[in-house]
């Protein structure tokens, strides 16, 4: 037997029994984003490597260690996108979208060659939002309010918000000097990674998870002390907006983010139910990135949510993935007519989820399949029923006798029964005519 080929480590199939959950999440997000006036931008999965180097930063884990980069057959240096912000900025500049403010969103897979573990994958999915052309703290607040609204829609009440301000570039440069001096004076307490970061990107030392360094990090000088008037006001205005909205938050001065493009506001929503990888949503301002990538200076802010992590938090109990009804067809003529009847019913009831049995088999075995499908109702079509333009209707999840219902009454009766069971199905005006269904 030939070897079986398996998926790449850290890259997962989403199987049919889980995909309803994904669709549920994505649909809710689309609905939310639409209501807030955000429009979708779809960008390629592959970009020139240079884009990510110039935006995320050369001295970051993502660019140094995690990018899937390669030369294509023409020798161009390309990379699978590790995140969506850089691509959005590239596209917005390229297509002249930045003449006016833009509220954009995207959804799709991202790629980072990290060490796979719970909540950390090599292909993972994000829904992200990027806003261009708005510089005040009001838009930062809108993004946080929108995410809070999303948690409510998903029934997630256990997420906490951490925020920080990274200041503007010159404020960060001042802080960098202070921090480097402090860290250098304690270099014997730094691990190898942090020693390297000390000369290249000292702020990233604050992000270290090494338990031996936590006290050193806790005693480090504070970035908030280096903020100037304008940045400080921006941050306090955001904080009072959060207070007015009744959103609890913690100011975490060690929140520096792993990507270099941020300035001023940064934030993360964190769950304590996911183990070490608890951040489900993260973002902030990046007012310098558009000009850094060749566009006119344009303020910008955004965030991205990790869908695998959110999926883990959603209670799958609420998501119903089975059909509403399962059409059982026994007998040669009934079997041939069943797909036609099913099609007519779907036309009449556009929201009806109807699975039509194919492939024949005994009544018993078809009924078993109907039951296993999770369907609420079995519709039974035999040759005798066909002759009378009717079906047998049997509730599967609740008590109830099988009864005979005329084809033409189904569009009234089915939605009523399903509504009683909590399924949403709409009836339409028309009914199946006297002519009924006949196999050709
Ligand atoms: P990020 O913090 O790198 O930010 O990723 C955002 C979210 O994506 C994380 O909070 C997490 O939920 C999820 N995520 C990241 N890496 C993985 C992974 N390996 N496996 C599973 N989930 C993961 C960004 O990507 C920025 N582009 C966010 C942003 C948008 N900032 C401004 N605009």
PDB file of N, CA, C and O in Angstrom, residues 382-430:
ATOM      1  N   UNK A 382     -43.458   6.946  -0.282  1.00  0.00           N
ATOM      2  CA  UNK A 382     -43.501   5.624  -0.894  1.00  0.00           C
ATOM      3  C   UNK A 382     -44.303   5.727  -2.184  1.00  0.00           C
ATOM      4  O   UNK A 382     -44.880   6.780  -2.471  1.00  0.00           O
ATOM      5  N   UNK A 383     -44.362   4.639  -2.917  1.00  0.00           N
ATOM      6  CA  UNK A 383     -45.121   4.706  -4.172  1.00  0.00           C
ATOM      7  C   UNK A 383     -46.592   5.025  -3.889  1.00  0.00           C
ATOM      8  O   UNK A 383     -47.228   5.772  -4.638  1.00  0.00           O
ATOM      9  N   UNK A 384     -47.124   4.493  -2.782  1.00  0.00           N
ATOM     10  CA  UNK A 384     -48.539   4.733  -2.458  1.00  0.00           C
ATOM     11  C   UNK A 384     -48.771   6.210  -2.172  1.00  0.00           C
ATOM     12  O   UNK A 384     -49.727   6.817  -2.661  1.00  0.00           O
ATOM     13  N   UNK A 385     -47.865   6.821  -1.386  1.00  0.00           N
ATOM     14  CA  UNK A 385     -47.996   8.258  -1.072  1.00  0.00           C
ATOM     15  C   UNK A 385     -47.907   9.077  -2.359  1.00  0.00           C
ATOM     16  O   UNK A 385     -48.666  10.022  -2.563  1.00  0.00           O
ATOM     17  N   UNK A 386     -46.970   8.658  -3.208  1.00  0.00           N
ATOM     18  CA  UNK A 386     -46.775   9.388  -4.466  1.00  0.00           C
ATOM     19  C   UNK A 386     -48.074   9.436  -5.261  1.00  0.00           C
ATOM     20  O   UNK A 386     -48.459  10.475  -5.801  1.00  0.00           O
ATOM     21  N   UNK A 387     -48.769   8.290  -5.309  1.00  0.00           N
ATOM     22  CA  UNK A 387     -50.022   8.235  -6.059  1.00  0.00           C
ATOM     23  C   UNK A 387     -51.060   9.183  -5.467  1.00  0.00           C
ATOM     24  O   UNK A 387     -51.966   9.635  -6.168  1.00  0.00           O
ATOM     25  N   UNK A 388     -50.928   9.470  -4.178  1.00  0.00           N
ATOM     26  CA  UNK A 388     -51.923  10.369  -3.553  1.00  0.00           C
ATOM     27  C   UNK A 388     -51.385  11.792  -3.367  1.00  0.00           C
ATOM     28  O   UNK A 388     -51.967  12.592  -2.629  1.00  0.00           O
ATOM     29  N   UNK A 389     -50.260  12.098  -4.014  1.00  0.00           N
ATOM     30  CA  UNK A 389     -49.646  13.436  -3.854  1.00  0.00           C
ATOM     31  C   UNK A 389     -49.498  13.829  -2.388  1.00  0.00           C
ATOM     32  O   UNK A 389     -49.844  14.936  -1.975  1.00  0.00           O
ATOM     33  N   UNK A 390     -48.968  12.902  -1.618  1.00  0.00           N
ATOM     34  CA  UNK A 390     -48.802  13.194  -0.189  1.00  0.00           C
ATOM     35  C   UNK A 390     -47.524  12.535   0.335  1.00  0.00           C
ATOM     36  O   UNK A 390     -46.922  11.707  -0.365  1.00  0.00           O
ATOM     37  N   UNK A 391     -47.138  12.924   1.533  1.00  0.00           N
ATOM     38  CA  UNK A 391     -46.012  12.255   2.203  1.00  0.00           C
ATOM     39  C   UNK A 391     -46.422  11.920   3.638  1.00  0.00           C
ATOM     40  O   UNK A 391     -47.333  12.538   4.187  1.00  0.00           O
ATOM     41  N   UNK A 392     -45.706  10.962   4.224  1.00  0.00           N
ATOM     42  CA  UNK A 392     -45.844  10.722   5.656  1.00  0.00           C
ATOM     43  C   UNK A 392     -44.915  11.700   6.372  1.00  0.00           C
ATOM     44  O   UNK A 392     -43.792  11.908   5.932  1.00  0.00           O
ATOM     45  N   UNK A 393     -45.399  12.296   7.472  1.00  0.00           N
ATOM     46  CA  UNK A 393     -44.570  13.267   8.205  1.00  0.00           C
ATOM     47  C   UNK A 393     -44.400  12.768   9.630  1.00  0.00           C
ATOM     48  O   UNK A 393     -45.380  12.554  10.333  1.00  0.00           O
ATOM     49  N   UNK A 394     -43.135  12.527  10.029  1.00  0.00           N
ATOM     50  CA  UNK A 394     -42.890  11.952  11.359  1.00  0.00           C
ATOM     51  C   UNK A 394     -41.859  12.799  12.109  1.00  0.00           C
ATOM     52  O   UNK A 394     -40.727  12.960  11.641  1.00  0.00           O
ATOM     53  N   UNK A 395     -42.254  13.363  13.240  1.00  0.00           N
ATOM     54  CA  UNK A 395     -41.260  14.094  14.050  1.00  0.00           C
ATOM     55  C   UNK A 395     -40.208  13.117  14.582  1.00  0.00           C
ATOM     56  O   UNK A 395     -40.548  12.016  15.011  1.00  0.00           O
ATOM     57  N   UNK A 396     -38.929  13.521  14.534  1.00  0.00           N
ATOM     58  CA  UNK A 396     -37.861  12.614  14.975  1.00  0.00           C
ATOM     59  C   UNK A 396     -37.333  12.942  16.367  1.00  0.00           C
ATOM     60  O   UNK A 396     -36.828  12.075  17.049  1.00  0.00           O
ATOM     61  N   UNK A 397     -37.400  14.187  16.745  1.00  0.00           N
ATOM     62  CA  UNK A 397     -36.795  14.579  18.032  1.00  0.00           C
ATOM     63  C   UNK A 397     -37.826  14.702  19.146  1.00  0.00           C
ATOM     64  O   UNK A 397     -37.470  14.912  20.282  1.00  0.00           O
ATOM     65  N   UNK A 398     -39.115  14.736  18.777  1.00  0.00           N
ATOM     66  CA  UNK A 398     -40.157  14.882  19.783  1.00  0.00           C
ATOM     67  C   UNK A 398     -41.196  13.806  19.525  1.00  0.00           C
ATOM     68  O   UNK A 398     -41.310  13.291  18.424  1.00  0.00           O
ATOM     69  N   UNK A 399     -41.992  13.542  20.561  1.00  0.00           N
ATOM     70  CA  UNK A 399     -43.054  12.548  20.384  1.00  0.00           C
ATOM     71  C   UNK A 399     -44.023  13.029  19.319  1.00  0.00           C
ATOM     72  O   UNK A 399     -44.232  14.220  19.153  1.00  0.00           O
ATOM     73  N   UNK A 400     -44.624  12.107  18.666  1.00  0.00           N
ATOM     74  CA  UNK A 400     -45.625  12.494  17.661  1.00  0.00           C
ATOM     75  C   UNK A 400     -45.815  11.364  16.678  1.00  0.00           C
ATOM     76  O   UNK A 400     -44.845  10.717  16.280  1.00  0.00           O
ATOM     77  N   UNK A 401     -47.059  11.103  16.346  1.00  0.00           N
ATOM     78  CA  UNK A 401     -47.390  10.047  15.401  1.00  0.00           C
ATOM     79  C   UNK A 401     -47.048  10.491  13.988  1.00  0.00           C
ATOM     80  O   UNK A 401     -47.027  11.674  13.684  1.00  0.00           O
ATOM     81  N   UNK A 402     -46.838   9.500  13.143  1.00  0.00           N
ATOM     82  CA  UNK A 402     -46.693   9.831  11.723  1.00  0.00           C
ATOM     83  C   UNK A 402     -48.078  10.181  11.181  1.00  0.00           C
ATOM     84  O   UNK A 402     -49.066   9.537  11.515  1.00  0.00           O
ATOM     85  N   UNK A 403     -48.115  11.267  10.384  1.00  0.00           N
ATOM     86  CA  UNK A 403     -49.397  11.593   9.762  1.00  0.00           C
ATOM     87  C   UNK A 403     -49.163  11.858   8.280  1.00  0.00           C
ATOM     88  O   UNK A 403     -48.023  12.124   7.855  1.00  0.00           O
ATOM     89  N   UNK A 404     -50.265  11.815   7.540  1.00  0.00           N
ATOM     90  CA  UNK A 404     -50.144  12.021   6.101  1.00  0.00           C
ATOM     91  C   UNK A 404     -50.466  13.472   5.773  1.00  0.00           C
ATOM     92  O   UNK A 404     -51.448  14.026   6.267  1.00  0.00           O
ATOM     93  N   UNK A 405     -49.593  14.067   4.977  1.00  0.00           N
ATOM     94  CA  UNK A 405     -49.797  15.473   4.620  1.00  0.00           C
ATOM     95  C   UNK A 405     -49.720  15.603   3.100  1.00  0.00           C
ATOM     96  O   UNK A 405     -48.807  15.073   2.464  1.00  0.00           O
ATOM     97  N   UNK A 406     -50.692  16.312   2.525  1.00  0.00           N
ATOM     98  CA  UNK A 406     -50.703  16.521   1.069  1.00  0.00           C
ATOM     99  C   UNK A 406     -49.522  17.399   0.676  1.00  0.00           C
ATOM    100  O   UNK A 406     -49.146  18.294   1.433  1.00  0.00           O
ATOM    101  N   UNK A 407     -48.949  17.138  -0.499  1.00  0.00           N
ATOM    102  CA  UNK A 407     -47.827  17.962  -0.984  1.00  0.00           C
ATOM    103  C   UNK A 407     -48.160  19.444  -0.832  1.00  0.00           C
ATOM    104  O   UNK A 407     -47.363  20.247  -0.396  1.00  0.00           O
ATOM    105  N   UNK A 408     -49.410  19.778  -1.229  1.00  0.00           N
ATOM    106  CA  UNK A 408     -49.746  21.200  -1.291  1.00  0.00           C
ATOM    107  C   UNK A 408     -49.901  21.848   0.090  1.00  0.00           C
ATOM    108  O   UNK A 408     -49.930  23.072   0.190  1.00  0.00           O
ATOM    109  N   UNK A 409     -49.961  21.018   1.123  1.00  0.00           N
ATOM    110  CA  UNK A 409     -50.091  21.602   2.471  1.00  0.00           C
ATOM    111  C   UNK A 409     -48.734  21.716   3.174  1.00  0.00           C
ATOM    112  O   UNK A 409     -48.614  22.348   4.218  1.00  0.00           O
ATOM    113  N   UNK A 410     -47.712  21.084   2.578  1.00  0.00           N
ATOM    114  CA  UNK A 410     -46.417  21.023   3.277  1.00  0.00           C
ATOM    115  C   UNK A 410     -45.825  22.404   3.553  1.00  0.00           C
ATOM    116  O   UNK A 410     -45.243  22.641   4.609  1.00  0.00           O
ATOM    117  N   UNK A 411     -46.004  23.316   2.591  1.00  0.00           N
ATOM    118  CA  UNK A 411     -45.353  24.622   2.774  1.00  0.00           C
ATOM    119  C   UNK A 411     -45.979  25.412   3.920  1.00  0.00           C
ATOM    120  O   UNK A 411     -45.415  26.403   4.367  1.00  0.00           O
ATOM    121  N   UNK A 412     -47.157  24.985   4.371  1.00  0.00           N
ATOM    122  CA  UNK A 412     -47.741  25.651   5.542  1.00  0.00           C
ATOM    123  C   UNK A 412     -47.410  24.894   6.817  1.00  0.00           C
ATOM    124  O   UNK A 412     -47.085  25.480   7.848  1.00  0.00           O
ATOM    125  N   UNK A 413     -47.489  23.560   6.706  1.00  0.00           N
ATOM    126  CA  UNK A 413     -47.337  22.752   7.921  1.00  0.00           C
ATOM    127  C   UNK A 413     -45.873  22.656   8.381  1.00  0.00           C
ATOM    128  O   UNK A 413     -45.583  22.809   9.567  1.00  0.00           O
ATOM    129  N   UNK A 414     -44.956  22.435   7.420  1.00  0.00           N
ATOM    130  CA  UNK A 414     -43.545  22.247   7.807  1.00  0.00           C
ATOM    131  C   UNK A 414     -42.980  23.447   8.577  1.00  0.00           C
ATOM    132  O   UNK A 414     -42.442  23.260   9.679  1.00  0.00           O
ATOM    133  N   UNK A 415     -43.128  24.670   8.038  1.00  0.00           N
ATOM    134  CA  UNK A 415     -42.564  25.796   8.797  1.00  0.00           C
ATOM    135  C   UNK A 415     -43.178  25.924  10.185  1.00  0.00           C
ATOM    136  O   UNK A 415     -42.483  26.281  11.138  1.00  0.00           O
ATOM    137  N   UNK A 416     -44.461  25.591  10.295  1.00  0.00           N
ATOM    138  CA  UNK A 416     -45.113  25.720  11.595  1.00  0.00           C
ATOM    139  C   UNK A 416     -44.489  24.742  12.597  1.00  0.00           C
ATOM    140  O   UNK A 416     -44.117  25.110  13.708  1.00  0.00           O
ATOM    141  N   UNK A 417     -44.344  23.495  12.162  1.00  0.00           N
ATOM    142  CA  UNK A 417     -43.766  22.494  13.087  1.00  0.00           C
ATOM    143  C   UNK A 417     -42.326  22.870  13.437  1.00  0.00           C
ATOM    144  O   UNK A 417     -41.921  22.812  14.596  1.00  0.00           O
ATOM    145  N   UNK A 418     -41.578  23.298  12.418  1.00  0.00           N
ATOM    146  CA  UNK A 418     -40.168  23.610  12.675  1.00  0.00           C
ATOM    147  C   UNK A 418     -40.036  24.830  13.583  1.00  0.00           C
ATOM    148  O   UNK A 418     -39.135  24.886  14.427  1.00  0.00           O
ATOM    149  N   UNK A 419     -40.923  25.789  13.416  1.00  0.00           N
ATOM    150  CA  UNK A 419     -40.888  26.977  14.288  1.00  0.00           C
ATOM    151  C   UNK A 419     -41.138  26.554  15.728  1.00  0.00           C
ATOM    152  O   UNK A 419     -40.474  27.021  16.654  1.00  0.00           O
ATOM    153  N   UNK A 420     -42.077  25.612  15.910  1.00  0.00           N
ATOM    154  CA  UNK A 420     -42.337  25.104  17.269  1.00  0.00           C
ATOM    155  C   UNK A 420     -41.092  24.447  17.846  1.00  0.00           C
ATOM    156  O   UNK A 420     -40.832  24.465  19.039  1.00  0.00           O
ATOM    157  N   UNK A 421     -40.294  23.838  16.946  1.00  0.00           N
ATOM    158  CA  UNK A 421     -39.064  23.148  17.401  1.00  0.00           C
ATOM    159  C   UNK A 421     -37.875  24.094  17.478  1.00  0.00           C
ATOM    160  O   UNK A 421     -36.755  23.687  17.707  1.00  0.00           O
ATOM    161  N   UNK A 422     -38.087  25.372  17.093  1.00  0.00           N
ATOM    162  CA  UNK A 422     -36.988  26.343  17.173  1.00  0.00           C
ATOM    163  C   UNK A 422     -36.176  26.459  15.905  1.00  0.00           C
ATOM    164  O   UNK A 422     -35.205  27.187  15.854  1.00  0.00           O
ATOM    165  N   UNK A 423     -36.538  25.756  14.801  1.00  0.00           N
ATOM    166  CA  UNK A 423     -35.830  25.937  13.533  1.00  0.00           C
ATOM    167  C   UNK A 423     -36.498  27.074  12.782  1.00  0.00           C
ATOM    168  O   UNK A 423     -37.683  27.307  12.901  1.00  0.00           O
ATOM    169  N   UNK A 424     -35.716  27.764  11.953  1.00  0.00           N
ATOM    170  CA  UNK A 424     -36.245  28.932  11.248  1.00  0.00           C
ATOM    171  C   UNK A 424     -36.441  28.596   9.779  1.00  0.00           C
ATOM    172  O   UNK A 424     -35.496  28.321   9.061  1.00  0.00           O
ATOM    173  N   UNK A 425     -37.688  28.529   9.350  1.00  0.00           N
ATOM    174  CA  UNK A 425     -37.956  28.181   7.955  1.00  0.00           C
ATOM    175  C   UNK A 425     -39.052  29.104   7.452  1.00  0.00           C
ATOM    176  O   UNK A 425     -40.002  29.370   8.163  1.00  0.00           O
ATOM    177  N   UNK A 426     -38.913  29.598   6.247  1.00  0.00           N
ATOM    178  CA  UNK A 426     -39.966  30.504   5.792  1.00  0.00           C
ATOM    179  C   UNK A 426     -40.819  29.855   4.728  1.00  0.00           C
ATOM    180  O   UNK A 426     -40.335  29.147   3.863  1.00  0.00           O
ATOM    181  N   UNK A 427     -42.103  30.072   4.799  1.00  0.00           N
ATOM    182  CA  UNK A 427     -43.011  29.545   3.782  1.00  0.00           C
ATOM    183  C   UNK A 427     -43.113  30.550   2.644  1.00  0.00           C
ATOM    184  O   UNK A 427     -42.874  31.713   2.829  1.00  0.00           O
ATOM    185  N   UNK A 428     -43.428  30.087   1.493  1.00  0.00           N
ATOM    186  CA  UNK A 428     -43.663  31.021   0.399  1.00  0.00           C
ATOM    187  C   UNK A 428     -45.128  30.920  -0.020  1.00  0.00           C
ATOM    188  O   UNK A 428     -45.865  30.053   0.455  1.00  0.00           O
ATOM    189  N   UNK A 429     -45.507  31.801  -0.897  1.00  0.00           N
ATOM    190  CA  UNK A 429     -46.902  31.863  -1.311  1.00  0.00           C
ATOM    191  C   UNK A 429     -47.369  30.577  -2.005  1.00  0.00           C
ATOM    192  O   UNK A 429     -48.386  30.004  -1.689  1.00  0.00           O
ATOM    193  N   UNK A 430     -46.526  30.133  -2.952  1.00  0.00           N
ATOM    194  CA  UNK A 430     -47.008  29.070  -3.838  1.00  0.00           C
ATOM    195  C   UNK A 430     -47.055  27.707  -3.152  1.00  0.00           C
ATOM    196  O   UNK A 430     -46.408  27.467  -2.152  1.00  0.00           O
TER     197      UNK A 430
END
